[in-house]
Coordinates of C-alpha atoms in Angstrom, one line a residue:
M1 CA 2.9 128.0 26.7
M2 CA 1.4 125.0 25.0
G3 CA -0.6 124.3 28.1
V4 CA -0.6 120.6 28.7
T5 CA -3.4 119.8 31.3
L6 CA -1.9 118.3 34.4
F7 CA -5.1 117.2 36.3
C8 CA -4.4 114.9 39.3
T9 CA -1.0 113.7 38.0
D10 CA 0.8 116.8 39.4
I11 CA 2.7 114.8 41.9
F12 CA 6.0 115.2 43.7
F13 CA 8.5 112.3 43.3
S14 CA 9.3 110.1 46.3
S15 CA 12.5 110.5 48.2
Q16 CA 13.9 107.7 46.1
A17 CA 14.7 107.6 42.4
M18 CA 11.8 107.8 40.0
T19 CA 9.6 104.7 40.0
P20 CA 8.1 103.1 36.9
E21 CA 4.7 104.6 37.9
E22 CA 6.1 108.1 38.4
F23 CA 7.8 107.7 35.0
R24 CA 4.6 106.7 33.4
K25 CA 2.7 109.8 34.6
L26 CA 5.4 112.3 33.7
G27 CA 6.1 110.4 30.5
H28 CA 2.5 110.7 29.3
L29 CA 2.6 114.4 30.0
L30 CA 5.9 114.8 28.1
I31 CA 4.6 112.8 25.1
D32 CA 1.5 115.1 25.0
W33 CA 3.7 118.1 25.4
I34 CA 5.9 117.0 22.5
A35 CA 2.9 116.2 20.3
D36 CA 1.4 119.7 21.0
Y37 CA 4.8 121.3 20.3
R38 CA 5.0 119.6 16.9
G39 CA 1.4 120.4 16.1
N40 CA 1.9 124.1 16.9
I41 CA 5.5 124.5 15.8
E42 CA 4.7 127.3 13.4
Q43 CA 3.8 129.7 16.3
Y44 CA 7.5 129.9 17.2
P45 CA 10.2 132.0 15.6
V46 CA 12.4 129.7 13.6
R47 CA 15.6 130.9 15.1
S48 CA 16.0 131.4 18.8
Q49 CA 15.7 135.0 19.9
V50 CA 17.8 134.8 23.0
K51 CA 21.2 136.5 23.6
P52 CA 24.3 134.6 24.7
G53 CA 24.0 133.6 28.4
D54 CA 20.2 134.1 28.6
V55 CA 19.4 130.4 28.9
R56 CA 22.0 129.6 31.5
N57 CA 21.2 132.6 33.5
S58 CA 17.5 131.6 33.6
F59 CA 18.5 128.7 35.8
P60 CA 19.8 128.9 39.4
S61 CA 23.6 128.9 39.6
T62 CA 23.6 126.1 42.2
P63 CA 22.2 122.5 41.8
P64 CA 18.6 121.9 42.8
E65 CA 18.1 120.9 46.5
R66 CA 14.7 119.3 46.1
Q67 CA 12.7 117.2 43.7
A68 CA 10.6 119.0 41.1
S69 CA 6.9 118.3 40.5
N70 CA 5.5 117.3 37.1
A71 CA 4.1 120.8 36.7
E72 CA 7.5 122.4 37.5
M73 CA 9.2 120.2 34.9
I74 CA 6.8 121.2 32.2
Q75 CA 7.1 124.8 33.3
M76 CA 10.9 124.6 33.2
L77 CA 10.8 123.3 29.6
E78 CA 8.4 126.1 28.4
E79 CA 10.0 129.0 30.3
K80 CA 13.7 128.2 30.3
V81 CA 14.4 125.7 27.5
M82 CA 12.0 126.6 24.7
P83 CA 13.3 130.3 24.4
G84 CA 16.7 129.0 23.4
M85 CA 15.5 126.5 20.8
T86 CA 16.1 127.0 17.1
H87 CA 13.3 124.9 15.6
V88 CA 14.9 122.8 12.9
Q89 CA 11.6 120.9 12.5
H90 CA 9.8 124.2 11.6
P91 CA 8.5 124.3 8.0
M92 CA 10.3 127.6 7.5
Y93 CA 13.7 126.1 8.4
Y94 CA 16.0 126.2 5.4
G95 CA 19.3 126.4 7.2
W96 CA 22.5 124.3 6.9
F97 CA 20.9 120.9 6.0
P98 CA 17.7 119.2 6.9
S99 CA 17.9 117.8 10.5
N100 CA 14.7 115.9 10.4
A101 CA 13.3 113.8 13.2
A102 CA 10.3 111.9 12.0
L103 CA 8.0 111.3 15.0
S104 CA 8.2 107.6 14.2
S105 CA 11.9 107.8 14.7
V106 CA 11.5 109.8 17.9
L107 CA 9.5 106.8 19.2
G108 CA 12.4 104.5 18.3
D109 CA 14.8 106.8 20.2
I110 CA 12.5 106.8 23.2
T111 CA 12.4 103.1 23.1
S112 CA 16.2 102.9 22.8
S113 CA 16.5 105.0 25.9
G114 CA 13.9 103.1 27.8
L115 CA 15.4 99.7 27.1
A116 CA 18.8 101.1 27.9
G117 CA 20.6 98.3 26.2
L118 CA 24.3 97.9 26.7
G119 CA 26.1 97.5 23.3
I120 CA 29.6 96.4 24.2
S121 CA 29.4 92.9 22.8
W122 CA 26.9 90.5 21.2
E123 CA 26.3 88.9 24.6
S124 CA 25.6 92.2 26.3
C125 CA 22.6 92.7 24.0
P126 CA 22.0 90.3 21.1
S127 CA 19.1 92.3 19.8
L128 CA 21.1 95.5 19.6
T129 CA 23.8 93.8 17.5
E130 CA 21.5 91.9 15.2
V131 CA 18.9 94.6 14.6
E132 CA 21.7 97.0 13.7
E133 CA 23.1 94.4 11.3
L134 CA 19.6 93.9 9.8
V135 CA 18.8 97.7 9.5
C136 CA 22.1 98.4 7.9
D137 CA 21.5 95.7 5.4
W138 CA 18.0 97.0 4.7
M139 CA 19.4 100.5 4.1
R140 CA 22.1 99.1 1.9
Q141 CA 19.4 97.5 -0.3
L142 CA 17.3 100.6 -0.3
A143 CA 20.3 102.6 -1.4
G144 CA 21.0 100.3 -4.3
L145 CA 24.4 99.2 -3.0
S146 CA 25.6 95.7 -3.8
G147 CA 26.0 92.8 -1.3
K148 CA 29.7 93.5 -1.1
W149 CA 29.1 96.2 1.5
S150 CA 28.7 95.7 5.3
G151 CA 27.6 98.5 7.5
C152 CA 27.3 99.8 11.1
I153 CA 25.9 102.8 12.8
H154 CA 28.0 105.7 14.1
D155 CA 26.9 108.9 15.8
T156 CA 27.7 111.2 12.8
A157 CA 29.4 111.1 9.5
S158 CA 32.3 113.1 11.1
T159 CA 33.1 110.2 13.3
A160 CA 32.7 107.7 10.4
C161 CA 35.2 109.8 8.4
L162 CA 37.7 109.7 11.3
A163 CA 37.3 105.9 11.6
S164 CA 37.8 105.6 7.8
L165 CA 40.9 107.7 7.7
I166 CA 42.4 105.7 10.6
V167 CA 41.8 102.6 8.6
A168 CA 43.3 104.3 5.5
R169 CA 46.4 105.2 7.5
E170 CA 46.8 101.5 8.6
H171 CA 46.0 100.3 5.0
A172 CA 48.8 102.5 3.6
T173 CA 51.4 101.4 6.3
N174 CA 50.6 97.7 6.5
L175 CA 49.2 98.1 10.1
S176 CA 52.0 100.3 11.4
Q177 CA 50.0 100.6 14.7
N178 CA 51.2 97.2 15.5
R179 CA 54.8 98.4 15.3
D180 CA 56.0 102.0 15.8
G181 CA 52.9 103.7 14.4
L182 CA 53.3 106.9 12.5
Q183 CA 56.5 107.7 14.4
G184 CA 58.2 104.8 12.6
Q185 CA 57.2 106.0 9.1
Q186 CA 59.9 107.4 6.8
K187 CA 57.5 108.8 4.2
P188 CA 54.8 111.5 4.9
L189 CA 51.3 110.1 4.5
I190 CA 49.1 112.3 2.3
V191 CA 45.3 112.8 2.2
Y192 CA 43.5 114.3 -0.8
T193 CA 40.2 116.2 -0.8
T194 CA 38.8 119.6 -2.0
E195 CA 38.1 122.9 -0.4
H196 CA 34.4 122.1 -0.7
S197 CA 34.7 119.0 1.5
H198 CA 33.2 119.3 5.0
S199 CA 35.3 120.8 7.7
S200 CA 35.1 117.4 9.5
V201 CA 37.4 115.9 6.8
Q202 CA 40.3 118.2 7.8
K203 CA 39.6 117.6 11.4
A204 CA 39.5 113.8 10.9
A205 CA 42.8 114.0 9.0
L206 CA 44.4 115.9 11.9
L207 CA 43.1 113.6 14.5
A208 CA 44.2 110.6 12.6
G209 CA 47.7 112.0 12.7
F210 CA 48.3 113.0 9.1
G211 CA 49.2 116.6 9.9
F212 CA 47.9 119.8 8.4
H213 CA 50.7 120.1 5.8
N214 CA 49.9 116.6 4.5
I215 CA 46.4 117.5 3.4
R216 CA 46.1 118.3 -0.3
Y217 CA 43.2 120.4 -1.6
I218 CA 42.6 119.4 -5.2
G219 CA 41.2 122.0 -7.7
T220 CA 37.6 121.9 -8.7
D221 CA 35.5 122.7 -11.8
S222 CA 34.5 126.3 -12.0
E223 CA 30.8 125.6 -12.6
T224 CA 30.0 122.3 -10.8
F225 CA 32.7 122.7 -8.1
A226 CA 33.5 119.0 -8.4
M227 CA 37.0 117.6 -8.0
L228 CA 39.1 117.6 -11.2
P229 CA 40.4 114.1 -11.7
Q230 CA 43.4 115.3 -13.8
A231 CA 44.5 117.6 -11.0
L232 CA 44.2 114.8 -8.5
A233 CA 46.4 112.5 -10.7
E234 CA 49.0 115.2 -11.2
T235 CA 49.2 116.0 -7.4
I236 CA 49.5 112.4 -6.5
Q237 CA 52.4 112.0 -9.0
E238 CA 54.1 115.1 -7.6
D239 CA 53.9 113.6 -4.1
L240 CA 55.2 110.3 -5.3
D241 CA 58.1 112.1 -6.9
R242 CA 58.8 113.9 -3.6
G243 CA 58.9 110.6 -1.7
C244 CA 55.5 110.9 -0.1
L245 CA 53.0 108.1 0.5
P246 CA 49.5 108.8 -0.9
A247 CA 47.2 107.2 1.7
A248 CA 43.6 108.4 1.3
I249 CA 41.2 110.3 -0.9
V250 CA 38.1 111.7 0.6
A251 CA 35.6 112.4 -2.2
T252 CA 32.4 114.4 -1.5
S253 CA 28.9 113.5 -2.7
G254 CA 26.8 116.6 -1.8
S255 CA 29.1 119.2 -0.3
T256 CA 27.8 121.4 2.5
G257 CA 28.4 124.7 0.8
V258 CA 27.2 124.1 -2.7
L259 CA 26.0 120.4 -2.9
S260 CA 28.7 119.5 -5.4
F261 CA 29.4 115.9 -6.4
D262 CA 32.9 114.7 -7.1
P263 CA 33.2 112.3 -10.1
L264 CA 33.6 109.0 -8.3
E265 CA 34.3 106.8 -11.3
E266 CA 37.4 108.7 -12.4
I267 CA 38.6 109.2 -8.8
A268 CA 38.2 105.5 -8.0
E269 CA 40.3 104.6 -11.1
I270 CA 43.1 106.8 -9.9
A271 CA 42.8 105.4 -6.4
K272 CA 43.0 101.9 -7.7
Q273 CA 46.0 102.6 -9.8
H274 CA 48.0 103.7 -6.7
G275 CA 46.4 101.5 -4.1
I276 CA 44.9 104.5 -2.2
W277 CA 42.0 104.2 0.2
L278 CA 38.9 106.0 -1.1
H279 CA 36.3 107.3 1.3
V280 CA 33.0 108.9 0.0
D281 CA 31.5 111.4 2.4
A282 CA 27.8 111.6 1.4
A283 CA 26.6 113.0 4.8
M284 CA 23.4 114.7 3.5
A285 CA 23.1 113.5 -0.1
G286 CA 23.5 109.8 0.7
S287 CA 19.8 109.8 1.5
A288 CA 19.2 110.5 -2.3
L289 CA 20.4 107.0 -3.0
I290 CA 17.0 105.6 -2.0
L291 CA 15.7 107.4 -5.1
P292 CA 16.7 105.4 -8.2
E293 CA 16.5 108.6 -10.4
C294 CA 19.2 110.3 -8.3
R295 CA 21.8 107.5 -8.1
H296 CA 23.6 108.8 -11.2
L297 CA 24.9 111.7 -9.1
M298 CA 27.0 109.1 -7.2
Q299 CA 27.9 106.9 -10.1
G300 CA 31.0 104.9 -9.3
I301 CA 30.3 104.7 -5.5
E302 CA 30.6 100.9 -5.7
L303 CA 34.3 101.4 -6.5
A304 CA 35.0 103.1 -3.2
D305 CA 36.4 101.5 0.0
A306 CA 34.2 103.2 2.5
I307 CA 31.0 105.3 2.4
S308 CA 29.3 107.3 5.1
W309 CA 26.0 109.2 5.2
N310 CA 23.5 110.5 7.8
P311 CA 20.0 109.2 7.9
H312 CA 19.5 111.9 10.6
K313 CA 19.5 114.6 7.9
W314 CA 17.2 114.5 4.9
F315 CA 16.1 110.9 5.4
G316 CA 14.4 111.8 8.7
A317 CA 15.9 109.6 11.5
Q318 CA 16.3 111.3 14.9
T319 CA 19.9 112.4 15.4
D320 CA 22.4 111.0 16.0
C321 CA 22.4 108.3 13.4
A322 CA 25.1 107.8 10.7
L323 CA 25.7 104.9 8.5
M324 CA 29.2 103.7 7.4
Y325 CA 29.7 100.9 4.9
V326 CA 33.0 99.1 4.0
K327 CA 33.9 96.2 1.8
D328 CA 36.9 95.0 3.7
T329 CA 35.5 94.3 7.1
G330 CA 38.7 92.3 7.9
M331 CA 40.8 95.4 7.5
L332 CA 38.4 97.5 9.6
K333 CA 38.4 95.0 12.4
S334 CA 42.2 94.6 12.3
V335 CA 42.4 98.3 13.1
M336 CA 39.5 98.8 15.5
S337 CA 39.4 95.4 17.3
T338 CA 39.8 95.3 21.1
N339 CA 39.4 92.0 23.0
P340 CA 39.9 92.3 26.7
S341 CA 39.4 89.1 28.7
Y342 CA 36.1 90.3 30.3
L343 CA 34.6 90.8 26.8
R344 CA 35.7 87.6 25.1
S345 CA 32.7 85.9 23.5
A346 CA 31.6 82.4 24.4
A347 CA 29.5 82.5 21.1
G348 CA 32.7 82.3 19.0
S349 CA 33.4 83.9 15.7
E350 CA 29.8 83.4 14.4
T351 CA 28.7 86.6 16.1
T352 CA 29.5 90.2 15.2
Q353 CA 31.2 92.3 17.8
L354 CA 30.3 95.9 16.8
R355 CA 32.9 97.3 19.2
D356 CA 35.4 96.0 16.6
W357 CA 33.8 98.2 13.9
T358 CA 33.9 101.6 15.5
I359 CA 35.9 103.8 17.8
P360 CA 33.7 103.6 21.0
L361 CA 33.6 100.4 23.0
G362 CA 29.9 100.8 23.8
R363 CA 27.0 101.9 21.7
R364 CA 23.3 102.9 22.0
F365 CA 20.5 101.0 20.3
R366 CA 20.4 103.5 17.5
A367 CA 19.1 101.1 15.0
L368 CA 15.6 101.4 16.5
K369 CA 15.4 104.9 15.2
I370 CA 15.5 103.6 11.6
L371 CA 13.6 100.4 12.3
F372 CA 10.6 102.4 13.7
M373 CA 10.7 104.7 10.7
L374 CA 10.7 101.9 8.2
E375 CA 8.0 99.9 10.0
I376 CA 5.7 102.8 10.8
D377 CA 6.1 105.4 8.0
G378 CA 7.3 103.1 5.2
I379 CA 10.0 103.9 2.7
E380 CA 7.5 105.2 0.1
Q381 CA 6.5 108.0 2.5
V382 CA 10.2 109.0 2.8
R383 CA 10.6 108.9 -1.0
T384 CA 7.5 111.0 -1.5
L385 CA 8.7 113.7 0.8
M386 CA 12.2 113.9 -0.7
R387 CA 10.7 114.1 -4.3
R388 CA 8.4 116.9 -3.0
D389 CA 11.5 118.8 -1.7
M390 CA 13.3 118.5 -5.0
Q391 CA 10.2 119.8 -6.9
N392 CA 10.0 122.8 -4.5
A393 CA 13.7 123.5 -5.0
R394 CA 13.2 123.6 -8.8
W395 CA 10.2 125.9 -8.3
L396 CA 12.2 128.3 -6.2
A397 CA 15.1 128.3 -8.7
E398 CA 12.7 129.2 -11.5
Q399 CA 11.3 132.1 -9.5
V400 CA 14.9 133.4 -8.9
K401 CA 15.8 133.1 -12.5
D402 CA 12.7 134.9 -13.6
N403 CA 13.3 137.9 -11.4
A404 CA 15.7 140.7 -12.4
D405 CA 18.8 141.1 -10.3
W406 CA 18.5 137.6 -8.8
K407 CA 20.7 134.7 -9.7
V408 CA 21.1 131.0 -9.0
V409 CA 24.8 130.7 -8.5
V410 CA 25.2 126.9 -8.5
P411 CA 23.4 124.3 -10.6
V412 CA 20.5 122.7 -8.6
T413 CA 21.0 119.0 -8.2
L414 CA 18.8 118.0 -5.3
Q415 CA 17.0 120.1 -2.7
M416 CA 19.3 123.1 -2.2
V417 CA 19.2 126.4 -4.1
C418 CA 22.2 128.8 -3.9
I419 CA 21.2 132.3 -4.7
R420 CA 22.4 135.9 -4.7
H421 CA 20.7 139.3 -5.2
E422 CA 22.9 141.3 -7.6
P423 CA 21.3 144.7 -8.1
E424 CA 22.9 146.9 -10.8
G425 CA 25.7 149.0 -9.4
L426 CA 26.6 146.7 -6.5
S427 CA 29.8 144.6 -6.5
G428 CA 32.7 143.6 -4.4
D429 CA 32.5 144.4 -0.7
A430 CA 29.3 146.4 -1.2
L431 CA 27.5 143.4 -2.7
D432 CA 28.8 141.2 0.2
N433 CA 27.5 143.7 2.7
H434 CA 24.1 143.8 1.0
T435 CA 23.9 140.0 1.0
L436 CA 24.7 139.7 4.6
N437 CA 22.3 142.5 5.5
W438 CA 19.3 140.9 3.9
V439 CA 20.0 137.4 5.0
H440 CA 20.6 138.5 8.6
A441 CA 17.4 140.5 8.5
V442 CA 15.5 137.3 7.5
N443 CA 17.0 135.3 10.3
R444 CA 16.6 138.0 13.0
S445 CA 12.9 138.2 12.1
G446 CA 12.3 134.6 13.1
K447 CA 10.1 134.2 10.0
A448 CA 12.6 131.8 8.4
L449 CA 16.2 130.6 8.7
I450 CA 18.6 130.5 5.8
T451 CA 22.4 130.4 5.8
P452 CA 25.0 132.5 4.0
S453 CA 28.1 130.9 2.7
I454 CA 31.2 132.0 0.8
L455 CA 31.6 130.9 -2.9
N456 CA 34.6 132.0 -4.9
G457 CA 35.4 134.6 -2.3
R458 CA 31.9 136.2 -2.2
W459 CA 28.9 135.7 0.0
M460 CA 25.8 133.9 -1.3
V461 CA 22.8 132.4 0.4
R462 CA 22.0 128.7 0.7
V463 CA 18.3 127.7 0.8
S464 CA 18.2 124.1 1.9
I465 CA 14.7 122.7 1.5
G466 CA 13.9 119.5 3.3
A467 CA 12.1 119.9 6.7
I468 CA 9.4 117.3 6.9
M469 CA 6.6 119.9 7.3
T470 CA 7.8 122.2 4.5
A471 CA 5.2 122.3 1.7
R472 CA 5.0 124.5 -1.4
E473 CA 3.1 127.2 0.4
H474 CA 6.1 127.6 2.8
V475 CA 8.6 127.9 0.0
E476 CA 6.4 130.6 -1.7
K477 CA 6.3 132.4 1.7
L478 CA 10.1 132.2 1.9
W479 CA 10.5 133.7 -1.6
N480 CA 8.3 136.7 -0.6
I481 CA 10.2 137.2 2.7
I482 CA 13.7 137.2 1.1
H483 CA 12.5 139.3 -1.8
K484 CA 11.2 141.9 0.6
A485 CA 14.3 141.8 2.8
A486 CA 16.6 142.3 -0.2
E487 CA 14.6 145.4 -1.3
E488 CA 14.6 146.8 2.2
S489 CA 18.4 146.3 2.4
L490 CA 18.7 148.7 -0.5
G491 CA 16.4 151.2 1.1
E492 CA 13.6 150.6 -1.5
S493 CA 10.0 150.5 -0.7
P494 CA 8.6 146.9 -0.9
P495 CA 5.9 146.4 -3.5
C496 CA 2.3 146.2 -2.4

């Protein structure tokens, strides 16, 4: 237990809903509790140690009949919620991708919840609309994107990709939604991506009505795992010859499995030639655009039709917070617009109605999460941490390369290192079993969290560096942990 002192604030709530004064007292306790948690986070195992059902079974099966005291609320968090937490803010978290929540952004999230603004129209909350416009434009400038782009905030890049593919569908069919929709189309609509794109791309294509058999997975380079433009061009021509209608290309900048970057300039030229909508999914790596030295990885991004990326990953904004930028806002609004009589604006066309930019009608005041970060921490602090992460990734890659039987299996571009321990005499399924043995041993220990992934049919391990608190000492500690785990997997005695 972190042991927040309750003193005389240990009150029971009144018979009515929580009052502002009661909120103040428990709120102060919770802020202290969260601050203590962040300050002592290294005392916890990185990955939750519970078994399926443990968390739910720790609660009564029936709803509470009485109001809880402040002390009971804190006790519930510590005894029932905390055991089931995997601590993604932990400095030994190297799983999936960074899921950072800078404390400045957490304050923005708390403020958003406290204000409880209703974002269904400009009139319902002018500040929500205009601060979101402002923050999106600030982030556009920080990312080095031109003034041709306009942005809004989604919950995740997955939703942004779905919205983009719906727009691509209508772009290809001249707004068929206003007629018979996809049911009236004579030609199958095709989406192009690669096997290294995020699973949300396939899901978005299915939800947008394209159909599984109308998704084309284009071949990739054997070393960089980036989409091959020539293969894309050939597949598009084959589809045209078959009477299909190429509708969308989803290029990936920073794939989840190996952090590969598709060649956007060449892809954009092909898309332009055939009038195909080009969406760039840069969910994690889009944050790197704030570093001028990294923008070459996404050269040609200006030629796309839509871009999405998640500041709630490496950048550090509290989840959920995804940016989507488009050039043709008219096309976007033609597809997404809804204008019931009770929401018509007396302010006229001079105001932005963000409900016409995204799938949901309403929205939270998410922009405060980024606004607080930029105002309190400053962009240079974010850049400094990201550059530190890339330096730590290069350091780890060098350690791997300098050790016998260890291999970096994918070129290191940003902050992720993909590795495999390949001892002599192990191959095929035996090597896969060894890889899974040592990575699962690391994760079960609670000392660190890393994620295995399949590359070219064989298991390897992703080390995704980027938690805000992760310093060089933590990366050095990780290298010792995984080195020892791999040796123990072989039954060898670890070195002194």
